[in-house]
Short mmCIF file of C-alpha atoms in Angstrom, two decimals:
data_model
loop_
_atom_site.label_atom_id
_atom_site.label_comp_id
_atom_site.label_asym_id
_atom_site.label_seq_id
_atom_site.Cartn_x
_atom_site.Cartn_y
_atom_site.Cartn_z
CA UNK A 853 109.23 79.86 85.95
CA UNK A 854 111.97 78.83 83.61
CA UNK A 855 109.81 76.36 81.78
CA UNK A 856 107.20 79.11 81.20
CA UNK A 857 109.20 82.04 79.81
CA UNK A 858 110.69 79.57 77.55
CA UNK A 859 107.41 78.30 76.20
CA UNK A 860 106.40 81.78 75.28
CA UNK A 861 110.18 82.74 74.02
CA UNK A 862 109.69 79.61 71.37
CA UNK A 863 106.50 80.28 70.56
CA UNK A 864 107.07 83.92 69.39
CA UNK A 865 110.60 82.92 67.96
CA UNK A 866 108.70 80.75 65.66
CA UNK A 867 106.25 83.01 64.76
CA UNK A 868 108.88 86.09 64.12
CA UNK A 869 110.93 83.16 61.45
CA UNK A 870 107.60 82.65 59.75
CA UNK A 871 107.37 86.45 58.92
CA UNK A 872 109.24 88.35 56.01
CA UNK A 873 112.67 89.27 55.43
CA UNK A 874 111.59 93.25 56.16
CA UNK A 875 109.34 92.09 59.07
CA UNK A 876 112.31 90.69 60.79
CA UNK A 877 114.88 93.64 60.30
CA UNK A 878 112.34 96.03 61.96
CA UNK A 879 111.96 93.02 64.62
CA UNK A 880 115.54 93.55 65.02
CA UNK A 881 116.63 97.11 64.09
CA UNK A 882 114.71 98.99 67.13
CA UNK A 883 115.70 95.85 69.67
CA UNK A 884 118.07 97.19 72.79
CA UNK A 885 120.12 95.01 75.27
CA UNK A 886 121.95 95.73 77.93
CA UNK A 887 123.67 93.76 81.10
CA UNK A 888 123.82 94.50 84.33
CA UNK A 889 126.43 93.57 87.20
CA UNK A 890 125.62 94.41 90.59
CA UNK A 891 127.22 93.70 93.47
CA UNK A 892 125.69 94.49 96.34
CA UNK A 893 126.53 94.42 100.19
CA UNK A 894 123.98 94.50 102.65
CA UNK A 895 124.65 94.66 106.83
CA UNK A 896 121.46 95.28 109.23
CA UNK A 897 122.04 95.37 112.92
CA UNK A 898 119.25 94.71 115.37
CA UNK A 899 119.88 96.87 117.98
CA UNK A 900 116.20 96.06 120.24
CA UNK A 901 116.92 94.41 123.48
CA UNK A 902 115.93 90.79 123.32
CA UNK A 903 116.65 90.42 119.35
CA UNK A 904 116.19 87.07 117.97
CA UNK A 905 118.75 87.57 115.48
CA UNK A 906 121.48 90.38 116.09
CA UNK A 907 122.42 90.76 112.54
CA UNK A 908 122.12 90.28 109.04
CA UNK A 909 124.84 90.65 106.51
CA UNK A 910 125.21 89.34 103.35
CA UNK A 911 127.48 89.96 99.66
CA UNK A 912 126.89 88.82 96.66
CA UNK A 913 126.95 89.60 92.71
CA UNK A 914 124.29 89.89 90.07
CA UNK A 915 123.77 89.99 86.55
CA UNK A 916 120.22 91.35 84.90
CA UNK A 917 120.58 90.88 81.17
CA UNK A 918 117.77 93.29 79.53
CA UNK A 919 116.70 92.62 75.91
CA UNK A 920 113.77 94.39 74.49
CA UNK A 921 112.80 93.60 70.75
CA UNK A 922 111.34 95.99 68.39
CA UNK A 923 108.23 95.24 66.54
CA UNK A 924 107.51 93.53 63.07
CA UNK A 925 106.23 95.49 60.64
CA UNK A 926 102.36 95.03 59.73
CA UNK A 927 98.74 96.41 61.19
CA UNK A 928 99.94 94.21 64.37
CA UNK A 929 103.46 94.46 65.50
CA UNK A 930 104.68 91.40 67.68
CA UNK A 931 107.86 91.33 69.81
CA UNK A 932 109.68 89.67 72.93
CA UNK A 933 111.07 91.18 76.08
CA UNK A 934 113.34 89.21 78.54
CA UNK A 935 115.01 89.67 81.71
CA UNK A 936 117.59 86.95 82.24
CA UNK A 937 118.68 86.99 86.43
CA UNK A 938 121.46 85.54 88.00
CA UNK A 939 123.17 86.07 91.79
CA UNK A 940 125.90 84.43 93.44
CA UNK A 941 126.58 84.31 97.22
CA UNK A 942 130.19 86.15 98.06
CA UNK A 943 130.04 86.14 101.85
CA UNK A 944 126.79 85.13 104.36
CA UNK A 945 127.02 82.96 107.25
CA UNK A 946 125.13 80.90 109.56
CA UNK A 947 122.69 83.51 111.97
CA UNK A 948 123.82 86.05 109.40
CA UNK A 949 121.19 85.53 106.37
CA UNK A 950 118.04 86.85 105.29
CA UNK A 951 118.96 90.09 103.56
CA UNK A 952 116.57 89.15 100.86
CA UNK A 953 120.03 89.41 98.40
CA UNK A 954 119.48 85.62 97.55
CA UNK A 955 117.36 82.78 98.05
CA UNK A 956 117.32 81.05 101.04
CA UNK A 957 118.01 77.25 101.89
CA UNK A 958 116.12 74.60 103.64
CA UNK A 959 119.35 75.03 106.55
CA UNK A 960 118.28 78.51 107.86
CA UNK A 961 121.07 79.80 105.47
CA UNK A 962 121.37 81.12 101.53
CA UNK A 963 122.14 79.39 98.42
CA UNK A 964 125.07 79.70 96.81
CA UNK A 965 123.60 80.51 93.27
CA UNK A 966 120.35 81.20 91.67
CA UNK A 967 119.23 81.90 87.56
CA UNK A 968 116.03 83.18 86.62
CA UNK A 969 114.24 84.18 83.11
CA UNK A 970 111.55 86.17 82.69
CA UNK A 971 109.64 86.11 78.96
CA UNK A 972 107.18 88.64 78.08
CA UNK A 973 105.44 88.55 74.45
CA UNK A 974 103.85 91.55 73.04
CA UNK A 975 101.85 92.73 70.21
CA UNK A 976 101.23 96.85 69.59
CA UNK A 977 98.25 97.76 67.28
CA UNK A 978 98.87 101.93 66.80
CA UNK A 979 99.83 103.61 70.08
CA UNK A 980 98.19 100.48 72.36
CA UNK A 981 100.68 97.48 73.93
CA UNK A 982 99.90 94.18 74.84
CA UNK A 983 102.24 91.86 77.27
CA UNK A 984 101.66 88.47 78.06
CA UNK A 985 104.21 87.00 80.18
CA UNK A 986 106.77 87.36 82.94
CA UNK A 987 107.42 91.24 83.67
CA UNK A 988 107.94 94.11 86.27
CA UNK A 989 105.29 96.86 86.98
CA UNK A 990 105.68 100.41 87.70
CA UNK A 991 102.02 101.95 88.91
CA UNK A 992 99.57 103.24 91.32
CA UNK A 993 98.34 100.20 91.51
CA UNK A 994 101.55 97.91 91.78
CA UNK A 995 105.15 99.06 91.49
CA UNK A 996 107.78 95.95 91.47
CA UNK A 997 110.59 96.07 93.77
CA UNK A 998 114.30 96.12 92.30
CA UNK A 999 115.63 96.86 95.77
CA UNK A 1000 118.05 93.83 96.28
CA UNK A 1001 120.18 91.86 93.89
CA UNK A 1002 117.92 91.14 91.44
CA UNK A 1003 114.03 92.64 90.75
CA UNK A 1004 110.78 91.20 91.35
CA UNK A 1005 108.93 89.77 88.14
CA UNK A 1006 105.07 89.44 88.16
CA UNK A 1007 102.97 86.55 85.84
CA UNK A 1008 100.47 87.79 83.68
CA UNK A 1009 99.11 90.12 81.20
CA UNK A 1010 99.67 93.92 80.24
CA UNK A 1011 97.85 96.42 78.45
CA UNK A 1012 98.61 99.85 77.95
CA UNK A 1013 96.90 102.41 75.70
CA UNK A 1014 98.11 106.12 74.39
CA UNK A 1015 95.62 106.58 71.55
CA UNK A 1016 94.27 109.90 73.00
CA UNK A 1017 96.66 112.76 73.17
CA UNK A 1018 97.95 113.36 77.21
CA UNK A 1019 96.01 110.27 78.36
CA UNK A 1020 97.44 106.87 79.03
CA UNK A 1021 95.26 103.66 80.38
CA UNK A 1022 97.10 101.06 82.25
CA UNK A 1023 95.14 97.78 83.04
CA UNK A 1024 95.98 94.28 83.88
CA UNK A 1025 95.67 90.54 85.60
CA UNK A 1026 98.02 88.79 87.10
CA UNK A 1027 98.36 85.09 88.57
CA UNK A 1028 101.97 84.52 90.44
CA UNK A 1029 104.92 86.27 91.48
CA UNK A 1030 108.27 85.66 91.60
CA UNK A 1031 109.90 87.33 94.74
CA UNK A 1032 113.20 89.06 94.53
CA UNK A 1033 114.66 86.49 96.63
CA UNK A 1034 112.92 83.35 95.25
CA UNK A 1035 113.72 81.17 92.46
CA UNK A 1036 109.74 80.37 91.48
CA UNK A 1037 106.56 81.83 91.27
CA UNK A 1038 104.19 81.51 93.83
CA UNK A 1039 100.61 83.08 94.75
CA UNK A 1040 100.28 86.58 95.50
CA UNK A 1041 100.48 88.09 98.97
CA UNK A 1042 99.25 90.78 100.99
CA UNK A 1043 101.43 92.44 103.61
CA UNK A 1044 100.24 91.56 107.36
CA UNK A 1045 102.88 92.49 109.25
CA UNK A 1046 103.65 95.72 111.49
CA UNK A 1047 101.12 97.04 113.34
CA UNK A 1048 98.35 97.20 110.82
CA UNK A 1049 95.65 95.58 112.94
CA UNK A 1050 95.08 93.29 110.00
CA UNK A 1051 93.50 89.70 110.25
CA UNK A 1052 93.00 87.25 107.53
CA UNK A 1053 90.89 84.42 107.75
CA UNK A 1054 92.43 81.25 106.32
CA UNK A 1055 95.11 82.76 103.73
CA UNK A 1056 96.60 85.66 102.87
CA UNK A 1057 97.82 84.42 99.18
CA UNK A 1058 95.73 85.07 96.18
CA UNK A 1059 95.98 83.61 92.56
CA UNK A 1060 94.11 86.83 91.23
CA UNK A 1061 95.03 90.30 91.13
CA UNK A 1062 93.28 92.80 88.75
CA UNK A 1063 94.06 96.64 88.01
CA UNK A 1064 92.45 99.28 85.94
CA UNK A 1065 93.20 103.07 85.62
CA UNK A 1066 95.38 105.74 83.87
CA UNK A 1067 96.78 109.05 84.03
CA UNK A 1068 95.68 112.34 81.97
CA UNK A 1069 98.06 114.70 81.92
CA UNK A 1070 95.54 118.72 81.70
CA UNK A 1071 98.77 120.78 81.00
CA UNK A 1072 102.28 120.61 80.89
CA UNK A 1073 102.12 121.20 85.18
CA UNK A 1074 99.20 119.15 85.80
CA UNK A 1075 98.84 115.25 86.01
CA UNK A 1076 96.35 113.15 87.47
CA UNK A 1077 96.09 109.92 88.10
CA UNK A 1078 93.41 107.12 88.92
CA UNK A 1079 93.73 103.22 89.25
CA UNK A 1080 91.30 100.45 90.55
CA UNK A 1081 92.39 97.64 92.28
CA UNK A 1082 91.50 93.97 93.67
CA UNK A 1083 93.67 91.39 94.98
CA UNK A 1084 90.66 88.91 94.98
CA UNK A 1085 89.25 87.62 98.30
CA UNK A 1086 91.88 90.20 100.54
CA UNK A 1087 91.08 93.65 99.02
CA UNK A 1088 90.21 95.93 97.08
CA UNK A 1089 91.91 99.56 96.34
CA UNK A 1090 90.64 102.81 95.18
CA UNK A 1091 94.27 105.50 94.48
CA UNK A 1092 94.46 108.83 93.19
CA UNK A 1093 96.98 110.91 92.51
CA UNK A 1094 97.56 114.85 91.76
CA UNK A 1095 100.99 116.46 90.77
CA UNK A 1096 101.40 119.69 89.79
CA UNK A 1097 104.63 121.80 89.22
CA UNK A 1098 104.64 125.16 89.96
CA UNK A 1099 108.00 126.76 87.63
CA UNK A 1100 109.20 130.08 89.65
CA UNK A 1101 111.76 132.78 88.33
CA UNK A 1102 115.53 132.05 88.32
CA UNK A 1103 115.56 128.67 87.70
CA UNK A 1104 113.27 127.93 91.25
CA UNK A 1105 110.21 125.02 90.89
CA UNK A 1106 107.49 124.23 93.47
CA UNK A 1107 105.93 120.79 93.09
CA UNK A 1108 102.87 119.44 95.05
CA UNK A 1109 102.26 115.83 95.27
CA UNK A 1110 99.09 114.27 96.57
CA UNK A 1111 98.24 110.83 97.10
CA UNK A 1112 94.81 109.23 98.46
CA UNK A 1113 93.46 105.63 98.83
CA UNK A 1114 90.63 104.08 99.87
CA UNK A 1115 91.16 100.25 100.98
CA UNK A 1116 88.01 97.74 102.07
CA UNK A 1117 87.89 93.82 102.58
CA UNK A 1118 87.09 91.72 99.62
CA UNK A 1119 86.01 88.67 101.78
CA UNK A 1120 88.81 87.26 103.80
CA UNK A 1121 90.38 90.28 105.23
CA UNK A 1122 88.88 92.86 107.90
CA UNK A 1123 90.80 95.65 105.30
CA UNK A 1124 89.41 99.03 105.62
CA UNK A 1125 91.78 102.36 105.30
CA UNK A 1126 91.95 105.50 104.11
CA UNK A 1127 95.67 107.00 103.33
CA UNK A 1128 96.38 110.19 102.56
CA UNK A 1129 99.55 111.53 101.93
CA UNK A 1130 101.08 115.10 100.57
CA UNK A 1131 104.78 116.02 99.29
CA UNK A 1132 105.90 119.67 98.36
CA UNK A 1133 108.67 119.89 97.30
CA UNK A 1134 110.95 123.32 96.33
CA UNK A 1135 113.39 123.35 94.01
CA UNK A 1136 116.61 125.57 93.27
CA UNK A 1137 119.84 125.41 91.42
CA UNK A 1138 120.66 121.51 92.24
CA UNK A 1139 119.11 121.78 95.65
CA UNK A 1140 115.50 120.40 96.21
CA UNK A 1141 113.93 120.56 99.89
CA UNK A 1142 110.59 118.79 100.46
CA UNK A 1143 108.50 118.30 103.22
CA UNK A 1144 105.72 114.93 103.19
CA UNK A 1145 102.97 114.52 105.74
CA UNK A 1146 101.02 111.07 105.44
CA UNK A 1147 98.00 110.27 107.59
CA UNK A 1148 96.02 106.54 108.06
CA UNK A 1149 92.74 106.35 109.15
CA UNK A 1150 90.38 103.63 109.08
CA UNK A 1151 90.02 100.53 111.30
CA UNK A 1152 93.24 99.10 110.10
CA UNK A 1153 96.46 99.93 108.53
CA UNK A 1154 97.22 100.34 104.32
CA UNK A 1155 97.34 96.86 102.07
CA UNK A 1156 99.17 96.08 99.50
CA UNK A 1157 101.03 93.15 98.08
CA UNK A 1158 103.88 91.57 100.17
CA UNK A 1159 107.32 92.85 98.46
CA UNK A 1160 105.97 95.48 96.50
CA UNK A 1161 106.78 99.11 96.86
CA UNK A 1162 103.52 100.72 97.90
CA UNK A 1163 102.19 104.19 96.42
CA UNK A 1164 102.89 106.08 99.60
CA UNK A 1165 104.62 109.42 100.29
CA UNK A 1166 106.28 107.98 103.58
CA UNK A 1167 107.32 104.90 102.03
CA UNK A 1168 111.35 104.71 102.38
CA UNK A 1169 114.49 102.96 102.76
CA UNK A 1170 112.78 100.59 105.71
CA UNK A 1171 109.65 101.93 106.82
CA UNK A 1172 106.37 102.60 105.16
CA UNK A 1173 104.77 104.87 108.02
CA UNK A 1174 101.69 102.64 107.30
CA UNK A 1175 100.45 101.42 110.59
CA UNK A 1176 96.94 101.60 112.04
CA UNK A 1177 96.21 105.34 112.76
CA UNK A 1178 99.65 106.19 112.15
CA UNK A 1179 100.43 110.08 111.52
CA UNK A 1180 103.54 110.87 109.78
CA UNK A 1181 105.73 113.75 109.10
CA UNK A 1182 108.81 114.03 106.37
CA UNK A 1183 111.92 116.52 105.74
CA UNK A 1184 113.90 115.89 103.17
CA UNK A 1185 116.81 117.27 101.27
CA UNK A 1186 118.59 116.55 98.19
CA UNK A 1187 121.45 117.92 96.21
CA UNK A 1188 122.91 117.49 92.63
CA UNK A 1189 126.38 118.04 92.29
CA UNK A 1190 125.92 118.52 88.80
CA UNK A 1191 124.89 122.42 89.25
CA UNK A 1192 128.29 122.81 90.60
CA UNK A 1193 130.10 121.21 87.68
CA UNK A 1194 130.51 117.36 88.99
CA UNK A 1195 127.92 115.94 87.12
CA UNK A 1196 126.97 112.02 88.01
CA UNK A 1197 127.29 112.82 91.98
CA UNK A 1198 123.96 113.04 93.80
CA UNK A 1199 123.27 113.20 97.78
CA UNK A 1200 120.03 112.59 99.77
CA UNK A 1201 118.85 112.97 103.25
CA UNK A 1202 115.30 112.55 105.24
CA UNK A 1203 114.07 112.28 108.32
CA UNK A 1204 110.65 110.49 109.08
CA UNK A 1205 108.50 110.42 112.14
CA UNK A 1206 105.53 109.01 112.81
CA UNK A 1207 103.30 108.35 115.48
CA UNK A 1208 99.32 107.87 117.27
CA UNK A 1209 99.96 104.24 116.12
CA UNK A 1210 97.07 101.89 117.75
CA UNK A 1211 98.66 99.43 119.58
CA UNK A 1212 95.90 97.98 121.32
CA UNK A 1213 95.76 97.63 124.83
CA UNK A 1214 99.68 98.77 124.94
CA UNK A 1215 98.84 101.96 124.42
CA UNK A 1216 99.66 104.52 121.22
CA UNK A 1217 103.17 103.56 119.31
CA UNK A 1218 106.05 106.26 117.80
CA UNK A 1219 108.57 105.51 115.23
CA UNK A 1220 111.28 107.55 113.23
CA UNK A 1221 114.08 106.94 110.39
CA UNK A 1222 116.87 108.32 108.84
CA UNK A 1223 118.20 108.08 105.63
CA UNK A 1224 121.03 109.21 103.63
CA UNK A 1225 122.39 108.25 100.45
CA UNK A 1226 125.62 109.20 98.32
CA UNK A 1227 125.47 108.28 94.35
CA UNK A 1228 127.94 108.66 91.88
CA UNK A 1229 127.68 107.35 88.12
CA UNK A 1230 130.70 108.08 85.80
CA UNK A 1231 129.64 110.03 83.16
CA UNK A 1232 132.86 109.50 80.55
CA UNK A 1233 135.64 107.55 79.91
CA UNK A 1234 136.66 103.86 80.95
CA UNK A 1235 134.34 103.75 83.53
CA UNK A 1236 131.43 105.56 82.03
CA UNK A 1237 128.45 104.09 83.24
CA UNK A 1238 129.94 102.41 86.74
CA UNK A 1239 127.79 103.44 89.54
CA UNK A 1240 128.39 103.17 93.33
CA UNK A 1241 125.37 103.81 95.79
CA UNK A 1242 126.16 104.02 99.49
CA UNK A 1243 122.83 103.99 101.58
CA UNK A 1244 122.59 104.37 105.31
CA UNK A 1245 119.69 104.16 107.70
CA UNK A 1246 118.51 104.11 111.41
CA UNK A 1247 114.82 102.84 112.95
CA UNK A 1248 114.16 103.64 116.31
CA UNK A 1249 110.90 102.55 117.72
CA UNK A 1250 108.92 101.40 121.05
CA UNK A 1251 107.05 98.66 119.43
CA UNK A 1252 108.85 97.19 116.99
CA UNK A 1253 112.89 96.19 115.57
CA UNK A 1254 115.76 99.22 115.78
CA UNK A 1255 117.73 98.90 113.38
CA UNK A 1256 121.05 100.21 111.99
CA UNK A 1257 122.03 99.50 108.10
CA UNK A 1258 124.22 99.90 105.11
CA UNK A 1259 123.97 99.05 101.82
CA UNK A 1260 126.78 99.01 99.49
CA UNK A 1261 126.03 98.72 95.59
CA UNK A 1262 128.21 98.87 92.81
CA UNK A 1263 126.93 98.84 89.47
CA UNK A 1264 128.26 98.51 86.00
CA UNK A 1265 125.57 98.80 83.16
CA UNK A 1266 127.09 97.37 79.35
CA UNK A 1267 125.10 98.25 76.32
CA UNK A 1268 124.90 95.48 74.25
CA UNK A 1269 122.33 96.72 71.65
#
C-alpha cells in the first residue's frame, strides 16, 4: 500500500513544482492538516456458555495525520490528500487479542506496531472532484469504518459532482481495501457471517466494486437519496433514502428517516433481500428521542462489504439487526448538555430488539442490545479539543455470542494547518 500512495504522492509533487509561482500558493494557501492521537481501550467479554475465547482486551495508541491540499489555480485544479496511520500495542496478551485495534500476528497474537499511508490525487474542474487513490467513503452505497484505532482506506477512484443547484452525484470503482486492522490491501469482501442464510460458491472476495447515485435535496426539509451498487460476481444493491425534518414551535423538530434496499445475486452468491428500515426522531431543547423499526425480507439476510458500516437504521455499536427475516425495533435517547450551559458533554442511550430470525431447522432466533455512551470534548483552554468517549454495550441472544463491552477512547486532535 505504501509503495502505491507514494507513487501517486511523487507523481503529483512533480507536477505541482512544474506549475507557477501563483499556482503553487493557491496549492498551498487553502491546504489544512491536522493530527490525531487516539488511544483507545477495548475489553469484550464472552459471556455464552461454551465460549471459545472468554475475552478480548486490548490498548493501544494511534496517530492519523490528515493533510488536505488546496487546488492550483487554472481551468483544472490538481491537489493531494493523505492520511498517514500509525498504532502501537500498550497492553494485549496471549487468548486476549482480536479487538480489531491492531494487526494481528502469525502467533494468534497482535503486533507490536503498524504505519500506513494513504495517497489520494485529485483534480476539480468547476463544482465537480476527481480522486484517484487511497481514501475513505461516506455513502449509501459504502461508508468506511473509523471504529477502532485507525480507519479503513478503500483503492480506487472518486467522482463527485455539484454543478446543479441542491443536487450532488456520487459515483465510483474501486479495486482493494485496506482493513482497519491490516497493514495491506487486499480484495474486497462481502459479509457472510450471522445468520444471513448466505452461501457463496467458491469466494466471497471481489477485485471490483462499482457505485453510482446522488442526493437532491427539494427544500430545505426534504432530501432524497438514490445509489446503485455491484460488488461484481456477489451482488448487486439498489438503496434509497428519504429524510425530512419537520421544525415545530418552541424550538421542537420532528425528523423522519427512511431507508430501503433491494439486494439480488450477481453470480456467485444466492443474495436476495429487501430491507426496510424507518427512524423518527423528536427533538427538544438538547433532548432528542427516536424510535427505529427495521424489517428483512427476502430469502436471505442484507449484504454488504465485510468491515464496512452498512446503511441501516438498526445498525449499532455491535449488531446490525440484519439477519434472515429478522424484525427489529429501536428506542433511543440522547441528550446535549450544551442546552444546559456545559457545552462539549453529550450522552446516548438505545435499546434494540429484534427477532422472527430463520434459523433453519432450530427454529425462529431473538436478539437485543444496549448501548450507552458518555462524550465530552473541551471546548477552551489547554485542553481544547481533548475528547474522551466512554461506550458500553450488552448482546444477549439464543443463537449466537453474549457479549459485555467497553470501549475507552481518548482523543486529542492538533491543527497543524
Amino acid at each position: 500500500m505504501i509503495k502505491n500512495s507514494l507513487s501517486i504522492a511523487v507523481t503529483v509533487a512533480a507536477l505541482s513544482l512544474s506549475l507557477s509561482q501563483t499556482a503553487r500558493a493557491e496549492f498551498i494557501k487553502d491546504s489544512k492538516a491536522s493530527l490525531e492521537a487516539r488511544n483507545f481501550y477495548f475489553s469484550r467479554d464472552f459471556r455464552q456458555e461454551g465460549a471459545t475465547q472468554s475475552k478480548r482486551e486490548e490498548w493501544a495508541q494511534g496517530f492519523i495525520l490528515r493533510m488536505t491540499s488546496g487546488y492550483t489555480e487554472g481551468t483544472v485544479g490538481v491537489g493531494l490528500d493523505t492520511i498517514g496511520m500509525a498504532g502501537f500495542k500498550l497492553d494485549s496478551g496471549s487468548g486476549r487479542a482480536g479487538s480489531d485495534l491492531l494487526v494481528p500476528d502469525r502467533s494468534g497474537g497482535s503486533q507490536d506496531y503498524s504505519y500506513d499511508l494513504a495517497v489520494a490525487a485529485k483534480a476539480k474542474i468547476s463544482n465537480s472532484t476527481l480522486r484517484v487513490g487511497s481514501m475513505q467513503f461516506k455513502n449509501m452505497a459504502i461508508a468506511s469504518s473509523d471504529g477502532r484505532l485507525t480507519p479503513q482506506v478503500f483503492s480506487g477512484g472518486h467522482l463527485v459532482s455539484q454543478e446543479i443547484d441542491g443536487l450532488t452525484v456520487d459515483g465510483g470503482y474501486l479495486s482493494e481495501v485496506n482493513h482497519r486492522n491490516s497493514g495491506d490491501f487486499e480484495d474486497i469482501g462481502m459479509t457472510v457471517g450471522g445468520r444471513r442464510g448466505l452461501v457463496v460458491t467458491d469466494s466471497s472476495l471481489s477485485d471490483s466494486f462499482r457505485f453510482l447515485g446522488g442526493s437532491y435535496k427539494f427544500t430545505k426539509e426534504l432530501t432524497a437519496g438514490y445509489y446503485y451498487s455491484n460488488l461484481e460476481d456477489l451482488y448487486k444493491q439498489h438503496s434509497l433514502n428519504l429524510v425530512h425534518v419537520l421544525p415545530l414551535s418552541n424550538g421542537h423538530s420532528l425528523k423522519t428517516d427512511l431507508r430501503y434496499a433491494r439486494s439480488t445475486d450477481d453470480g456467485r452468491s444466492n443474495v436476495d433481500n429487501k430491507a426496510f428500515g424507518a427512524m423518527f426522531t423528536y427533538g427538544f431543547f438538547g433532548h432528542s428521542i427516536g424510535f427505529g423499526y427495521q424489517k428483512m425480507s427476502g430469502d436471505t439476510g442484507f449484504a454488504y462489504i465485510n468491515g464496512t458500516d452498512p446503511f441501516l437504521v438498526n445498525y449499532v455499536q455491535i449488531g446490525d439487526f440484519a439477519n434472515k427475516d429478522e424484525t427489529s425495533w429501536q428506542a433511543r435517547y440522547d441528550f446535549n448538555f450544551a442546552s444546559v450551559g456545559i457545552p462539549g458533554l453529550t450522552f446516548m442511550t438505545r435499546y434494540l430488539t429484534g427477532d422472527n430470525i430463520d434459523l433453519g431447522a432450530a427454529g425462529t432466533g431473538k436478539e437485543w442490545e444496549r448501548n450507552t455512551e458518555l462524550m465530552y470534548v473541551f471546548q477552551e483552554g489547554t485542553l481544547k479539543n481533548l475528547g474522551i468517549c466512554w461506550r458500553n454495550a450488552t448482546v444477549r441472544s439464543n443463537f449466537s455470542n453474549e457479549i459485555d463491552e467497553n470501549r475507552l477512547i481518548i482523543s486529542y486532535t492538533l491543527p497543524l494547518l
